[in-house]
XYZ file of C-alpha atoms in Angstrom:
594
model
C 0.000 0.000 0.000
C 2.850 2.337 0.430
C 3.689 2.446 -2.998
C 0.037 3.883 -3.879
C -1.091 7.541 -4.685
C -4.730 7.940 -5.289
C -4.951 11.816 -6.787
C -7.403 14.019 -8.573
C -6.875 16.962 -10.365
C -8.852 20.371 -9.589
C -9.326 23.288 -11.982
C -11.738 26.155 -12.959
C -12.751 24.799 -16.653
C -10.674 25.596 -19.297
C -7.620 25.629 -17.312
C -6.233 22.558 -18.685
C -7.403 19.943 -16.739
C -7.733 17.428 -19.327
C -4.375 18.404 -21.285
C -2.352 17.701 -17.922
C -4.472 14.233 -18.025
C -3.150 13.883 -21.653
C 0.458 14.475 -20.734
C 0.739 12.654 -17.281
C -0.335 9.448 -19.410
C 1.723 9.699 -22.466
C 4.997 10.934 -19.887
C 4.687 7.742 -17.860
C 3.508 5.488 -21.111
C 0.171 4.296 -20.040
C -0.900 5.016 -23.377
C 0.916 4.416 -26.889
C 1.682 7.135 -29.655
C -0.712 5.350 -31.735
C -3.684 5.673 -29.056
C -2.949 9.287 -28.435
C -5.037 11.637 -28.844
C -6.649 15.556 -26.951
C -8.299 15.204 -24.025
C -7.840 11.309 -24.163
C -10.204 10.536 -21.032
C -12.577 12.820 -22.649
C -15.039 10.118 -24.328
C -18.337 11.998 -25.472
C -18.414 13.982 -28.523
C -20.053 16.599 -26.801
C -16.844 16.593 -24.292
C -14.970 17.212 -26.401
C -16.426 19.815 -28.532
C -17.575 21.898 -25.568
C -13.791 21.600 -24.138
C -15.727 20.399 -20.836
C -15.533 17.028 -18.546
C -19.419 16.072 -17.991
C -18.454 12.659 -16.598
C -15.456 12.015 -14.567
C -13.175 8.736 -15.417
C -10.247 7.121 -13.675
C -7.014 5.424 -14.580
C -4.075 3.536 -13.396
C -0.653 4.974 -13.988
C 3.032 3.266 -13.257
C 5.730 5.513 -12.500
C 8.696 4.389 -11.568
C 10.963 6.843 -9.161
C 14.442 5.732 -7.020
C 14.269 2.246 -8.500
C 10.861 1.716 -6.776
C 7.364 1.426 -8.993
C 4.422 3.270 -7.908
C 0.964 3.060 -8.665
C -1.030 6.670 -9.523
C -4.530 6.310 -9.557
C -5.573 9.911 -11.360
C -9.389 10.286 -10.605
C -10.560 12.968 -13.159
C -13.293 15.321 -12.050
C -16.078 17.066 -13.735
C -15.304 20.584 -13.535
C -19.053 22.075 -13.356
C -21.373 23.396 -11.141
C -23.965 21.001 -11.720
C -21.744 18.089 -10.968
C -20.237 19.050 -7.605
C -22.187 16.070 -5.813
C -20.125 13.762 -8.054
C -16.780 16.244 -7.263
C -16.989 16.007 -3.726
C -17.272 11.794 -3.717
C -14.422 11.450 -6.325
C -12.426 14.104 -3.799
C -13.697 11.393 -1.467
C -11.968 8.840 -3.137
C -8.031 10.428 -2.846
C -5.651 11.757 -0.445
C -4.239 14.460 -2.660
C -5.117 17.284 -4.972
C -3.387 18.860 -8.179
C -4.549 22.304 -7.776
C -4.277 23.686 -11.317
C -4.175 27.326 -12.196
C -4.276 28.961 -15.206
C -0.865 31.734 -15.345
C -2.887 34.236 -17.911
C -6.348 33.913 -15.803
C -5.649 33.624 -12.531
C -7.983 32.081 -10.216
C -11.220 31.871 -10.904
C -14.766 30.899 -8.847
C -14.595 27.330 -9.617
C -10.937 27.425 -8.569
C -11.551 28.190 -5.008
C -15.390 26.325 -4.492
C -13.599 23.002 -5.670
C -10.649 23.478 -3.042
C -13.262 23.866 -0.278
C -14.189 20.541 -1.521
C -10.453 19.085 -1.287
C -10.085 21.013 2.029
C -13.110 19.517 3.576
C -11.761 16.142 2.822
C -8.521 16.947 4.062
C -6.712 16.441 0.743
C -2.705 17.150 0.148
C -2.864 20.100 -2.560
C -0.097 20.474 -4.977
C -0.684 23.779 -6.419
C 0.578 24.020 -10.125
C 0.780 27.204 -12.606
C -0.027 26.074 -15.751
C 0.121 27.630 -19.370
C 3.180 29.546 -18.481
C 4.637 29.661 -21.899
C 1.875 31.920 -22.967
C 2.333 35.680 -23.742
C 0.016 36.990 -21.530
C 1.100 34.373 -18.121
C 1.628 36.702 -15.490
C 3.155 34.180 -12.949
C 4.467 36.314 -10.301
C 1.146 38.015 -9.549
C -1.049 34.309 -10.168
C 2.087 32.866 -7.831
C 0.993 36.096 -5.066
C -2.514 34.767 -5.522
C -2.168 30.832 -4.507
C 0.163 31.736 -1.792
C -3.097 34.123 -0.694
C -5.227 31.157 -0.982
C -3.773 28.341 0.629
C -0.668 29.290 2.155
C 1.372 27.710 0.845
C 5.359 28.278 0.403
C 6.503 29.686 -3.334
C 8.818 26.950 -3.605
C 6.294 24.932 -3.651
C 4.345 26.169 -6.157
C 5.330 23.980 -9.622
C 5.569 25.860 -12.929
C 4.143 23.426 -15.769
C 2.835 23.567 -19.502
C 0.714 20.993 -20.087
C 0.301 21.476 -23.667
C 3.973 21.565 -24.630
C 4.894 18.638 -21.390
C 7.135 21.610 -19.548
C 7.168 20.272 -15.743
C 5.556 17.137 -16.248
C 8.451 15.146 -14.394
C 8.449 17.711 -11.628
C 4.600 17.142 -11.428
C 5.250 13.513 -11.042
C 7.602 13.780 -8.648
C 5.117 15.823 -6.168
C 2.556 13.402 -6.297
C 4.813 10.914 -5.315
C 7.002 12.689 -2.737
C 4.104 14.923 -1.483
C 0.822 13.102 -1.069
C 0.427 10.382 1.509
C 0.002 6.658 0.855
C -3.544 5.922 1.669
C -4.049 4.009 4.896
C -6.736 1.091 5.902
C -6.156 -2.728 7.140
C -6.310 -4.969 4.612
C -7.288 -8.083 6.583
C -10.722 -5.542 7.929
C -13.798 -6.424 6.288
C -14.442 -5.163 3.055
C -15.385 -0.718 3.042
C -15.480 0.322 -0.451
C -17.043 4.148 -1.615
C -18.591 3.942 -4.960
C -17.531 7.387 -6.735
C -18.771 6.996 -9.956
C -20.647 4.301 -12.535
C -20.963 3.875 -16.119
C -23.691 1.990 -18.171
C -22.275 -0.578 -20.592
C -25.002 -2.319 -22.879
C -23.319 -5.634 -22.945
C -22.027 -5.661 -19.456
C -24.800 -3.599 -17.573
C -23.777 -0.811 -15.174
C -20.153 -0.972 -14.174
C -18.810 0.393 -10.650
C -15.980 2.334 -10.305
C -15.125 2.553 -6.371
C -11.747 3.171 -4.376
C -11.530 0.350 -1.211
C -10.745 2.137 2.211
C -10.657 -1.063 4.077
C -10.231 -5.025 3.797
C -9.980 -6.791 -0.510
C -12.678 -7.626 -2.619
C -12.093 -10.741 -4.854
C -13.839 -12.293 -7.578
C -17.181 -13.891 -7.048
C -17.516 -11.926 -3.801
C -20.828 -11.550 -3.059
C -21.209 -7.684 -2.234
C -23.947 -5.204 -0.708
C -24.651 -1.927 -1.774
C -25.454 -0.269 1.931
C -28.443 2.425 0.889
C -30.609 0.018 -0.850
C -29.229 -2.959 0.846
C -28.839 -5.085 -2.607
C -26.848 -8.044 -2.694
C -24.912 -9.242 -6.307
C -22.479 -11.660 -7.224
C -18.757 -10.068 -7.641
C -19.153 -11.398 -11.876
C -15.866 -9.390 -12.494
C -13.292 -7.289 -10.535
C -10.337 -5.240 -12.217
C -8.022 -1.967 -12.127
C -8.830 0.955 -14.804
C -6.618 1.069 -17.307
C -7.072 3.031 -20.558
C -9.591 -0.029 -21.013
C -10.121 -2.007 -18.314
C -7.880 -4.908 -17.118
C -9.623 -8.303 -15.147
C -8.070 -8.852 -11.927
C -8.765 -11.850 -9.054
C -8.911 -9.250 -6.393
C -8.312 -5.108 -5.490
C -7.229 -4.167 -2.273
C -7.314 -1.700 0.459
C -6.411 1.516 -0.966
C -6.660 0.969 -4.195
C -9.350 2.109 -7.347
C -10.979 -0.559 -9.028
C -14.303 -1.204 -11.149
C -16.696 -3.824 -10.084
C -19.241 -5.661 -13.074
C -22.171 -7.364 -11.421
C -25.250 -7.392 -14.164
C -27.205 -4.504 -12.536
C -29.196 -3.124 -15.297
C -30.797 -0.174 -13.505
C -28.928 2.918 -12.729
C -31.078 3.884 -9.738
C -29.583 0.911 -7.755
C -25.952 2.120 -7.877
C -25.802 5.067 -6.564
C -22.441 7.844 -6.368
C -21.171 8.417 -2.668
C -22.380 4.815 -1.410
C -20.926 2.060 0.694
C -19.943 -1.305 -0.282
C -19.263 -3.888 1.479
C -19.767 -8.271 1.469
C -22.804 -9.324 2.344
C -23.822 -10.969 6.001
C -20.242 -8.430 7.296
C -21.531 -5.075 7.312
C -19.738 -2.167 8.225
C -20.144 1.666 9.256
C -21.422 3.419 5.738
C -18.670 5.767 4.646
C -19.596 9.110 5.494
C -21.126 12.226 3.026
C -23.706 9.798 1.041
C -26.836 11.757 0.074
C -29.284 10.961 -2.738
C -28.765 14.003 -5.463
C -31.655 16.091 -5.706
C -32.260 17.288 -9.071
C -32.876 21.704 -8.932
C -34.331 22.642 -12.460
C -37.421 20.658 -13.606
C -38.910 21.570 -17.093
C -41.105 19.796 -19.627
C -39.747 17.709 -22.472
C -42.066 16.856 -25.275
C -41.868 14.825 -28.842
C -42.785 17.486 -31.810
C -44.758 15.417 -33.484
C -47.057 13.857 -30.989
C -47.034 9.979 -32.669
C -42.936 9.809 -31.551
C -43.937 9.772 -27.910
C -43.151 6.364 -27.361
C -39.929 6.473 -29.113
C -38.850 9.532 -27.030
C -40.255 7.224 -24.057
C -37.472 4.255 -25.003
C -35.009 6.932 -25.141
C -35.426 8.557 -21.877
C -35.059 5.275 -20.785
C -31.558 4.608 -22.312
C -30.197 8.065 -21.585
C -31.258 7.435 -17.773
C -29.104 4.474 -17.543
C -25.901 6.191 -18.841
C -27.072 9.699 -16.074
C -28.443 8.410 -13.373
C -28.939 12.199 -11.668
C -31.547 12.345 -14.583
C -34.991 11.839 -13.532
C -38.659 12.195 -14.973
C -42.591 11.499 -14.805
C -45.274 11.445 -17.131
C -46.643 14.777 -18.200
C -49.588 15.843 -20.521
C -50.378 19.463 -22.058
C -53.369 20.159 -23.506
C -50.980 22.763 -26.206
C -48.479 19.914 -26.708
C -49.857 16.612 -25.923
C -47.954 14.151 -24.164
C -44.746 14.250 -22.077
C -42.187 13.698 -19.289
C -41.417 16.511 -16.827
C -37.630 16.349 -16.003
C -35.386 17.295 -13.479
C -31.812 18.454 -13.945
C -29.277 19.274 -11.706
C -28.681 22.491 -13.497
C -28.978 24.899 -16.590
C -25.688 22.864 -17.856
C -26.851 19.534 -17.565
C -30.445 20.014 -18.978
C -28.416 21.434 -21.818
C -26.258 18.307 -21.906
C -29.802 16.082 -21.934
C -31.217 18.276 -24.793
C -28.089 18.187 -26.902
C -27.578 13.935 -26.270
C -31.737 13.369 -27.007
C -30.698 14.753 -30.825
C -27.548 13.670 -31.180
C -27.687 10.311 -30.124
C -31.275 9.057 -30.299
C -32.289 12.098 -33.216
C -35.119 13.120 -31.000
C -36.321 16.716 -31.836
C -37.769 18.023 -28.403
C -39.812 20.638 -27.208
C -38.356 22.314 -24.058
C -40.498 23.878 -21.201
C -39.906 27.026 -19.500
C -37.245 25.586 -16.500
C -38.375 26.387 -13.489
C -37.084 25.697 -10.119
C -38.731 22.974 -7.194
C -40.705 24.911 -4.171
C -42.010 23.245 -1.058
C -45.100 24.707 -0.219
C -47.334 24.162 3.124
C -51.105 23.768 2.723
C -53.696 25.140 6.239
C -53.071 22.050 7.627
C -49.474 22.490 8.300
C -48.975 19.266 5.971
C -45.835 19.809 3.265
C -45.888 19.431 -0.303
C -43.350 19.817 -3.837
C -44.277 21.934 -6.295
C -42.024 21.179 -9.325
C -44.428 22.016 -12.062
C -46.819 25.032 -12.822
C -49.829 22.509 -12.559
C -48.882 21.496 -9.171
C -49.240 25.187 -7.327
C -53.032 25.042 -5.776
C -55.036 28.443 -5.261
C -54.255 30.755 -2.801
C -56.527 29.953 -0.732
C -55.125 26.828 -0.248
C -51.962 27.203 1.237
C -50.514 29.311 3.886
C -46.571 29.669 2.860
C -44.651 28.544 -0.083
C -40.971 28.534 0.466
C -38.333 28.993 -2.537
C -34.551 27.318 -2.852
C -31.905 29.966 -2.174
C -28.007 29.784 -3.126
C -25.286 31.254 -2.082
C -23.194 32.657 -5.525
C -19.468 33.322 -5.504
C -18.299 35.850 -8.150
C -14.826 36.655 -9.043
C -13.748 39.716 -11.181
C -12.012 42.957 -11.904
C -12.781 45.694 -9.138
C -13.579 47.941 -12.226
C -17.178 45.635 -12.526
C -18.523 45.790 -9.002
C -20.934 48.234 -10.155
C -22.439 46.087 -12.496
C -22.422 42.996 -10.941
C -23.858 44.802 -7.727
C -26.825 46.226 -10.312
C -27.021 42.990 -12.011
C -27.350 40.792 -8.531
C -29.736 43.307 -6.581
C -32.286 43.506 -9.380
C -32.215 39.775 -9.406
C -33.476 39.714 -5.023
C -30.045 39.301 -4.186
C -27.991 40.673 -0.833
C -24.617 41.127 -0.606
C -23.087 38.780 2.269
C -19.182 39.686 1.789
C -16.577 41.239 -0.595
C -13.133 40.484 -0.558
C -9.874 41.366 -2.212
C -7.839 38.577 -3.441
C -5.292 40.692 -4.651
C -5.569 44.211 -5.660
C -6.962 43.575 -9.083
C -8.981 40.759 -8.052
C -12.894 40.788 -6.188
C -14.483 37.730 -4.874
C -17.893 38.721 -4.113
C -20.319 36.977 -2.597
C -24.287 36.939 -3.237
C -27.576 35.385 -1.495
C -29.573 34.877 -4.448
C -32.560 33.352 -5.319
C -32.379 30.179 -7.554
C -35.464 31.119 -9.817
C -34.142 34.078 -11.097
C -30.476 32.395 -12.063
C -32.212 29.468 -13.881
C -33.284 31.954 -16.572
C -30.389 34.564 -18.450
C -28.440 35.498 -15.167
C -24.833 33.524 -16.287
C -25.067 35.744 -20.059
C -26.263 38.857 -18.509
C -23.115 38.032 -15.643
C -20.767 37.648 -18.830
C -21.802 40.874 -20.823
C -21.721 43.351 -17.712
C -18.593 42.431 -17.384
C -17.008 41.602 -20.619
C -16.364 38.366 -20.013
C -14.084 39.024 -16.907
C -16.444 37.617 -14.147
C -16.771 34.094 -13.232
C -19.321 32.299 -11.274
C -20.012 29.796 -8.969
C -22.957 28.691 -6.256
C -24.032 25.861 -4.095
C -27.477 25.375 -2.847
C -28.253 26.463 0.885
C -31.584 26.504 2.260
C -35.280 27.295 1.352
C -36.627 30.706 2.477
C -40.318 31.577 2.259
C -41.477 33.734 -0.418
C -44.675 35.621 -2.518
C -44.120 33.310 -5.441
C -47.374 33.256 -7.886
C -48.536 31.019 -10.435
C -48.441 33.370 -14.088
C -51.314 32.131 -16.770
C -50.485 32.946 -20.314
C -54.043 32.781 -21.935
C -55.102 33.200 -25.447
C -58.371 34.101 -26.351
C -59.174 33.389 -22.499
C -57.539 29.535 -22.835
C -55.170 28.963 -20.475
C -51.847 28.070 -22.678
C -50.122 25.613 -20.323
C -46.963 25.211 -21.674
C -45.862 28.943 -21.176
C -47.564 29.151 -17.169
C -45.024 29.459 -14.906
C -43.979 30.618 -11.060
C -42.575 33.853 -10.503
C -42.451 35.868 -7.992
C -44.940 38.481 -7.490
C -42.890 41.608 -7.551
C -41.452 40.421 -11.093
C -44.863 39.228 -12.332
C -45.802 42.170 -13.999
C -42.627 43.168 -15.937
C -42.432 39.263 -17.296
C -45.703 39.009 -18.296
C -45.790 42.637 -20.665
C -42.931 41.261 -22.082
C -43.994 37.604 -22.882
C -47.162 39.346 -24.276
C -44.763 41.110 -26.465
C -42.415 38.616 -27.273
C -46.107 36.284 -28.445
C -47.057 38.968 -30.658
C -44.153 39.249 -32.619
C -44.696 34.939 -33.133
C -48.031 34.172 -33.501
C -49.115 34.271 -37.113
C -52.092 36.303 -37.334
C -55.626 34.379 -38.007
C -59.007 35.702 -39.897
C -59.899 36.853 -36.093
C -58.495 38.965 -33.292
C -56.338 37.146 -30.918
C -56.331 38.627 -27.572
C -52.969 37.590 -25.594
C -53.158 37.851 -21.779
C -50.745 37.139 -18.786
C -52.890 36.775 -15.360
C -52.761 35.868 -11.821
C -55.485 34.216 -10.563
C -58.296 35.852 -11.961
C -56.490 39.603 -12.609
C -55.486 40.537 -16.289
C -51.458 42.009 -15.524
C -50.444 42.271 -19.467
C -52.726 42.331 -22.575
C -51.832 42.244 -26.229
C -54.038 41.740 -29.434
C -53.071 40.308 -32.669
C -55.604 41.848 -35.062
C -57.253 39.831 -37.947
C -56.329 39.601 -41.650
C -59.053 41.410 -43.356
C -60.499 40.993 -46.907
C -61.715 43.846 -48.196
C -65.807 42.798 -48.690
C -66.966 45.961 -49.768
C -64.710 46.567 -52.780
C -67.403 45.214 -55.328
C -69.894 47.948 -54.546
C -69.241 50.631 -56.459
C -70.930 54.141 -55.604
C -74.462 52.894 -54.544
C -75.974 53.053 -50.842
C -74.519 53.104 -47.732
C -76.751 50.347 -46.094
C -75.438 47.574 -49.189
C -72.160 48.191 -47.492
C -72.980 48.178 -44.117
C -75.107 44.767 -44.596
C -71.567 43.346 -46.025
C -69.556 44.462 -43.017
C -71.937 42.892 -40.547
C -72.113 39.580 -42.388
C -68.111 39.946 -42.142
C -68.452 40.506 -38.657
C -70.570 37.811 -37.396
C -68.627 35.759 -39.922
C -65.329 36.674 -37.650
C -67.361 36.272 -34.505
C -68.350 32.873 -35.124
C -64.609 31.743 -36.121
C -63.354 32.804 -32.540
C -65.558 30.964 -31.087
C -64.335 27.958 -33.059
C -61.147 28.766 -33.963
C -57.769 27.591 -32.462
C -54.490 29.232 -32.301
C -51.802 26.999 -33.217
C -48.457 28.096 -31.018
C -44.869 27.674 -33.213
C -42.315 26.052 -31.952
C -40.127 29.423 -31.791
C -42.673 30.847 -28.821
C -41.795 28.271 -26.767
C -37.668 28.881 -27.238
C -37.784 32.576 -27.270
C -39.887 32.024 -23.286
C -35.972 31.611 -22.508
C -34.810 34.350 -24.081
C -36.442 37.324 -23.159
C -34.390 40.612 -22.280
């Protein structure tokens, strides 16, 4: 066990996580020239033409250093907001940290909410500069910064490139040198912490876990500890760039486990395992995720429900934090309503339904989960628009609040201040990393970040902010259900709960933004945002008129007026049956109102 480092690396994204990945593998020959390639551990297309990690992988390294081999079990990381849950158990999983900092950026929010994480789990940081062959690397200053952050000495602070392999060996080194061997008794019974899993479709769901105490061999017979399921051990290994059989793994090291599970709900990140009829104490900081955005997902055309139904299915095996229920809209038929841990990952769901299955989908307006408490004192979820009761009915409804960490240039404060206290924000704190460097911190609530709040962050401040939250608590709140109706029929698809004081503003400008879409009809269309029963905005679309009177030439005024009143009861009599179809477009552009 002495001879093994279990390490992750922790960065801000687009700091070069996944090039120092890349280089730490080809320096120590885990992989071959011919099996090179970017951002190697990087498997999804969308990976890697977003430049982001969306799931984290592991591999085994050798290193050999004094004529002794080691073993370096690197345990990528997402590098997202949505996916700290899945951070924090991977951090879990190691005893040290590569803390990696970009020379021409600086540190950033993600930077300094992901060493919490390593902190909290006591973790051995390595802080490393990287990109320092760039023009603009300002290392002295970004050196001044870490030693701010964690004090640390500036000796031991290593200066790397990761794209052109500067400090690689150095890097190596560290790990080795600097972070402890992990400890445990091997002859204990079996304590394993499940960190992440992957779906397979020949092999089912494979476990990736790091053992803190005792070995697990083959044919085991193991128990997950939060649903107390028991499998057969079918096949135990190390990671690898694929993955290599073993007879057992043992105390400290990272290994994947096959057992046949098909379902993703029964594995889940952050649990326990251990052999079955010797339980043990459940390793501490489980918790089942809790998705925070919820919004509809619906086929186009109605007939593909069920294919978009075998889909869902699929995609939920390969992201378990995905989850969804049956939905049905009178404007778009049938449904699921999802939850997402974020803006990011319901992207992520969106962009993998079309690429991978070719599903065309119909997003929802996101909106966020409330708990509300009816006159009974009894509690209840609100995750969809349909779900809110009448006022009458309830005596508080309480909204989730985070707590948002924003790093910039002093010469922004102004905006961001503007930007944050329009949103029902309060400033808790403001800080000076260094003299050109803010960290300010925000209460905000999550309902109005779901919407435009990261572009809006970006523009007032060129690009030079960044941003980071974690949930913290649920705060009571005047949050009211918004009807979009047209022609006085409620429009389900575009309802949604805001809170009262914004209510007015949102609804003028959805009335607006409808007006522009809609195609006009041979009648008026009236377009109305209400609460409850009181009209806040109104629009009309007026009709397309023919011109009835243009065959009457000269002659008496009544001919005409008998032709206009036909035309009018004409027009009157296709409200009452007519139906306004809603376009696609009205449903996207809910998102991107100003």
């Amino acid at each position: 066990m002495k001879n093994i480092r279990n390490f992750c690396i922790i960065a801000h994204i687009d700091h070069g996580k996944s090039t120092l990945a890349d280089r730490l593998l080809e320096f120590t020959g885990t992989i071959g020239e011919r099996d090179m390639k970017a951002q190697v551990l990087d498997d999804m297309d969308l990976e890697r033409e977003k430049g982001i990690t969306i799931k984290s992988h592991a591999i085994q390294v050798k290193y050999r250093l004094n004529n002794e081999d080691y073993i370096l079990n690197l345990i990528d990381t997402p590098g997202h907001v949505d996916f700290s849950y899945e951070v924090s158990r991977a951090l879990a999983s190691c005893e040290g940290a590569l803390l990696l900092v970009d020379a021409a950026q600086g540190i950033q929010a993600q930077t300094i909410s992901n060493l919490y994480l390593a902190l909290e789990n006591n973790l051995e940081i390595i802080p490393v500069l990287n990109k320092i062959d760039m023009e603009g690397a300002m290392i002295e200053e970004v050196s001044d910064q870490i030693i701010d952050l964690i004090g640390c000495k500036r000796e031991e602070i290593l200066l790397a490139s990761a794209k052109n392999g500067i400090g690689i060996k150095e890097i190596l080194e560290a790990i080795v040198t600097r972070i402890p061997a992990p400890v445990g008794d091997v002859n204990a019974p079996l304590q394993a912490l499940i960190f992440d899993s992957i779906f397979n479709s020949f092999r089912g769901i494979i476990v990736y876990y790091r053992v803190f105490n005792g070995t697990i061999k083959k044919g085991d017979k193991v128990l997950f500890y939060s649903t107390q399921e028991e499998y057969e051990a079918l096949e135990i290994g190390v990671l690898k760039l694929g993955m290599e059989a073993t007879k057992e793994v043992r105390c400290g090291d990272v290994g994947y486990l096959i057992t046949g599970i098909k379902n993703a709900k029964e594995v889940k990140v952050g649990d326990t395992l251990c052999v079955a009829n010797t339980p043990v104490e459940a390793i501490k900081g489980f918790e089942d995720v809790k998705p925070m955005v919820f919004a509809g997902i619906f086929p186009v055309d109605t007939d593909d429900f069920e294919e978009l139904r075998e889909c869902m299915d699929k995609l939920q095996l390969n992201d378990a934090s995905l989850t969804f229920e049956l939905e049905t809209s009178k404007a778009l038929g049938f449904g699921f309503r999802c939850g997402f841990l974020g803006m990011l990952h319901m992207e992520i769901i969106q962009e993998r339904l079309e690429r991978e299955f070719n599903q065309t989908v119909i997003t929802t307006v996101p909106n966020v989960g409330f708990i509300g408490t009816d006159n009974k004192g009894k509690i209840f979820a609100i995750n969809n628009p349909s779900d809110m009761p009448e006022a009458t009915k309830y005596s508080k409804i309480e909204e989730p609040f985070i707590r948002a960490q924003i790093i910039t240039k002093p010469d922004y404060i102004g905006n961001i201040m503007t930007l944050c206290i329009g949103k029902r924000g309060m400033l808790m704190n403001q800080n000076y990393i260094t003299p050109s460097r803010i960290e300010l911190t925000f209460e905000l609530p999550l309902t109005e970040i779901v919407f435009d709040f990261y572009d809006k962050l970006k523009s007032c401040t060129r690009g030079y902010a960044s941003f980071d939250y974690t949930p913290i608590d649920y705060r009571e709140s005047d949050i009211t259900k918004m009807d979009i109706l047209l022609n006085g029929e409620k429009v389900d698809a575009l309802c949604s709960l805001i809170h009262r004081s914004r209510a007015h503003e949102f609804g003028r400008k959805l009335c607006e933004k409808l007006k522009e879409l809609l195609p006009k009809q041979q009648f008026v269309i009236a377009i109305q945002a209400a609460i409850g029963a009181k009209v806040v905005a109104r629009e009309t679309i007026s009709a397309m008129r023919k011109d009835v009177t243009a065959k009457c030439y000269g002659g008496d005024i009544s001919r005409k007026r008998k032709l206009l009143e036909k035309q009018k009861e004409g027009k009157k009599r296709m409200r009452q049956i007519g139906n306004v179809e809603v376009p696609q477009e009205a449903f996207l552009a809910v998102l991107k109102l100003d």
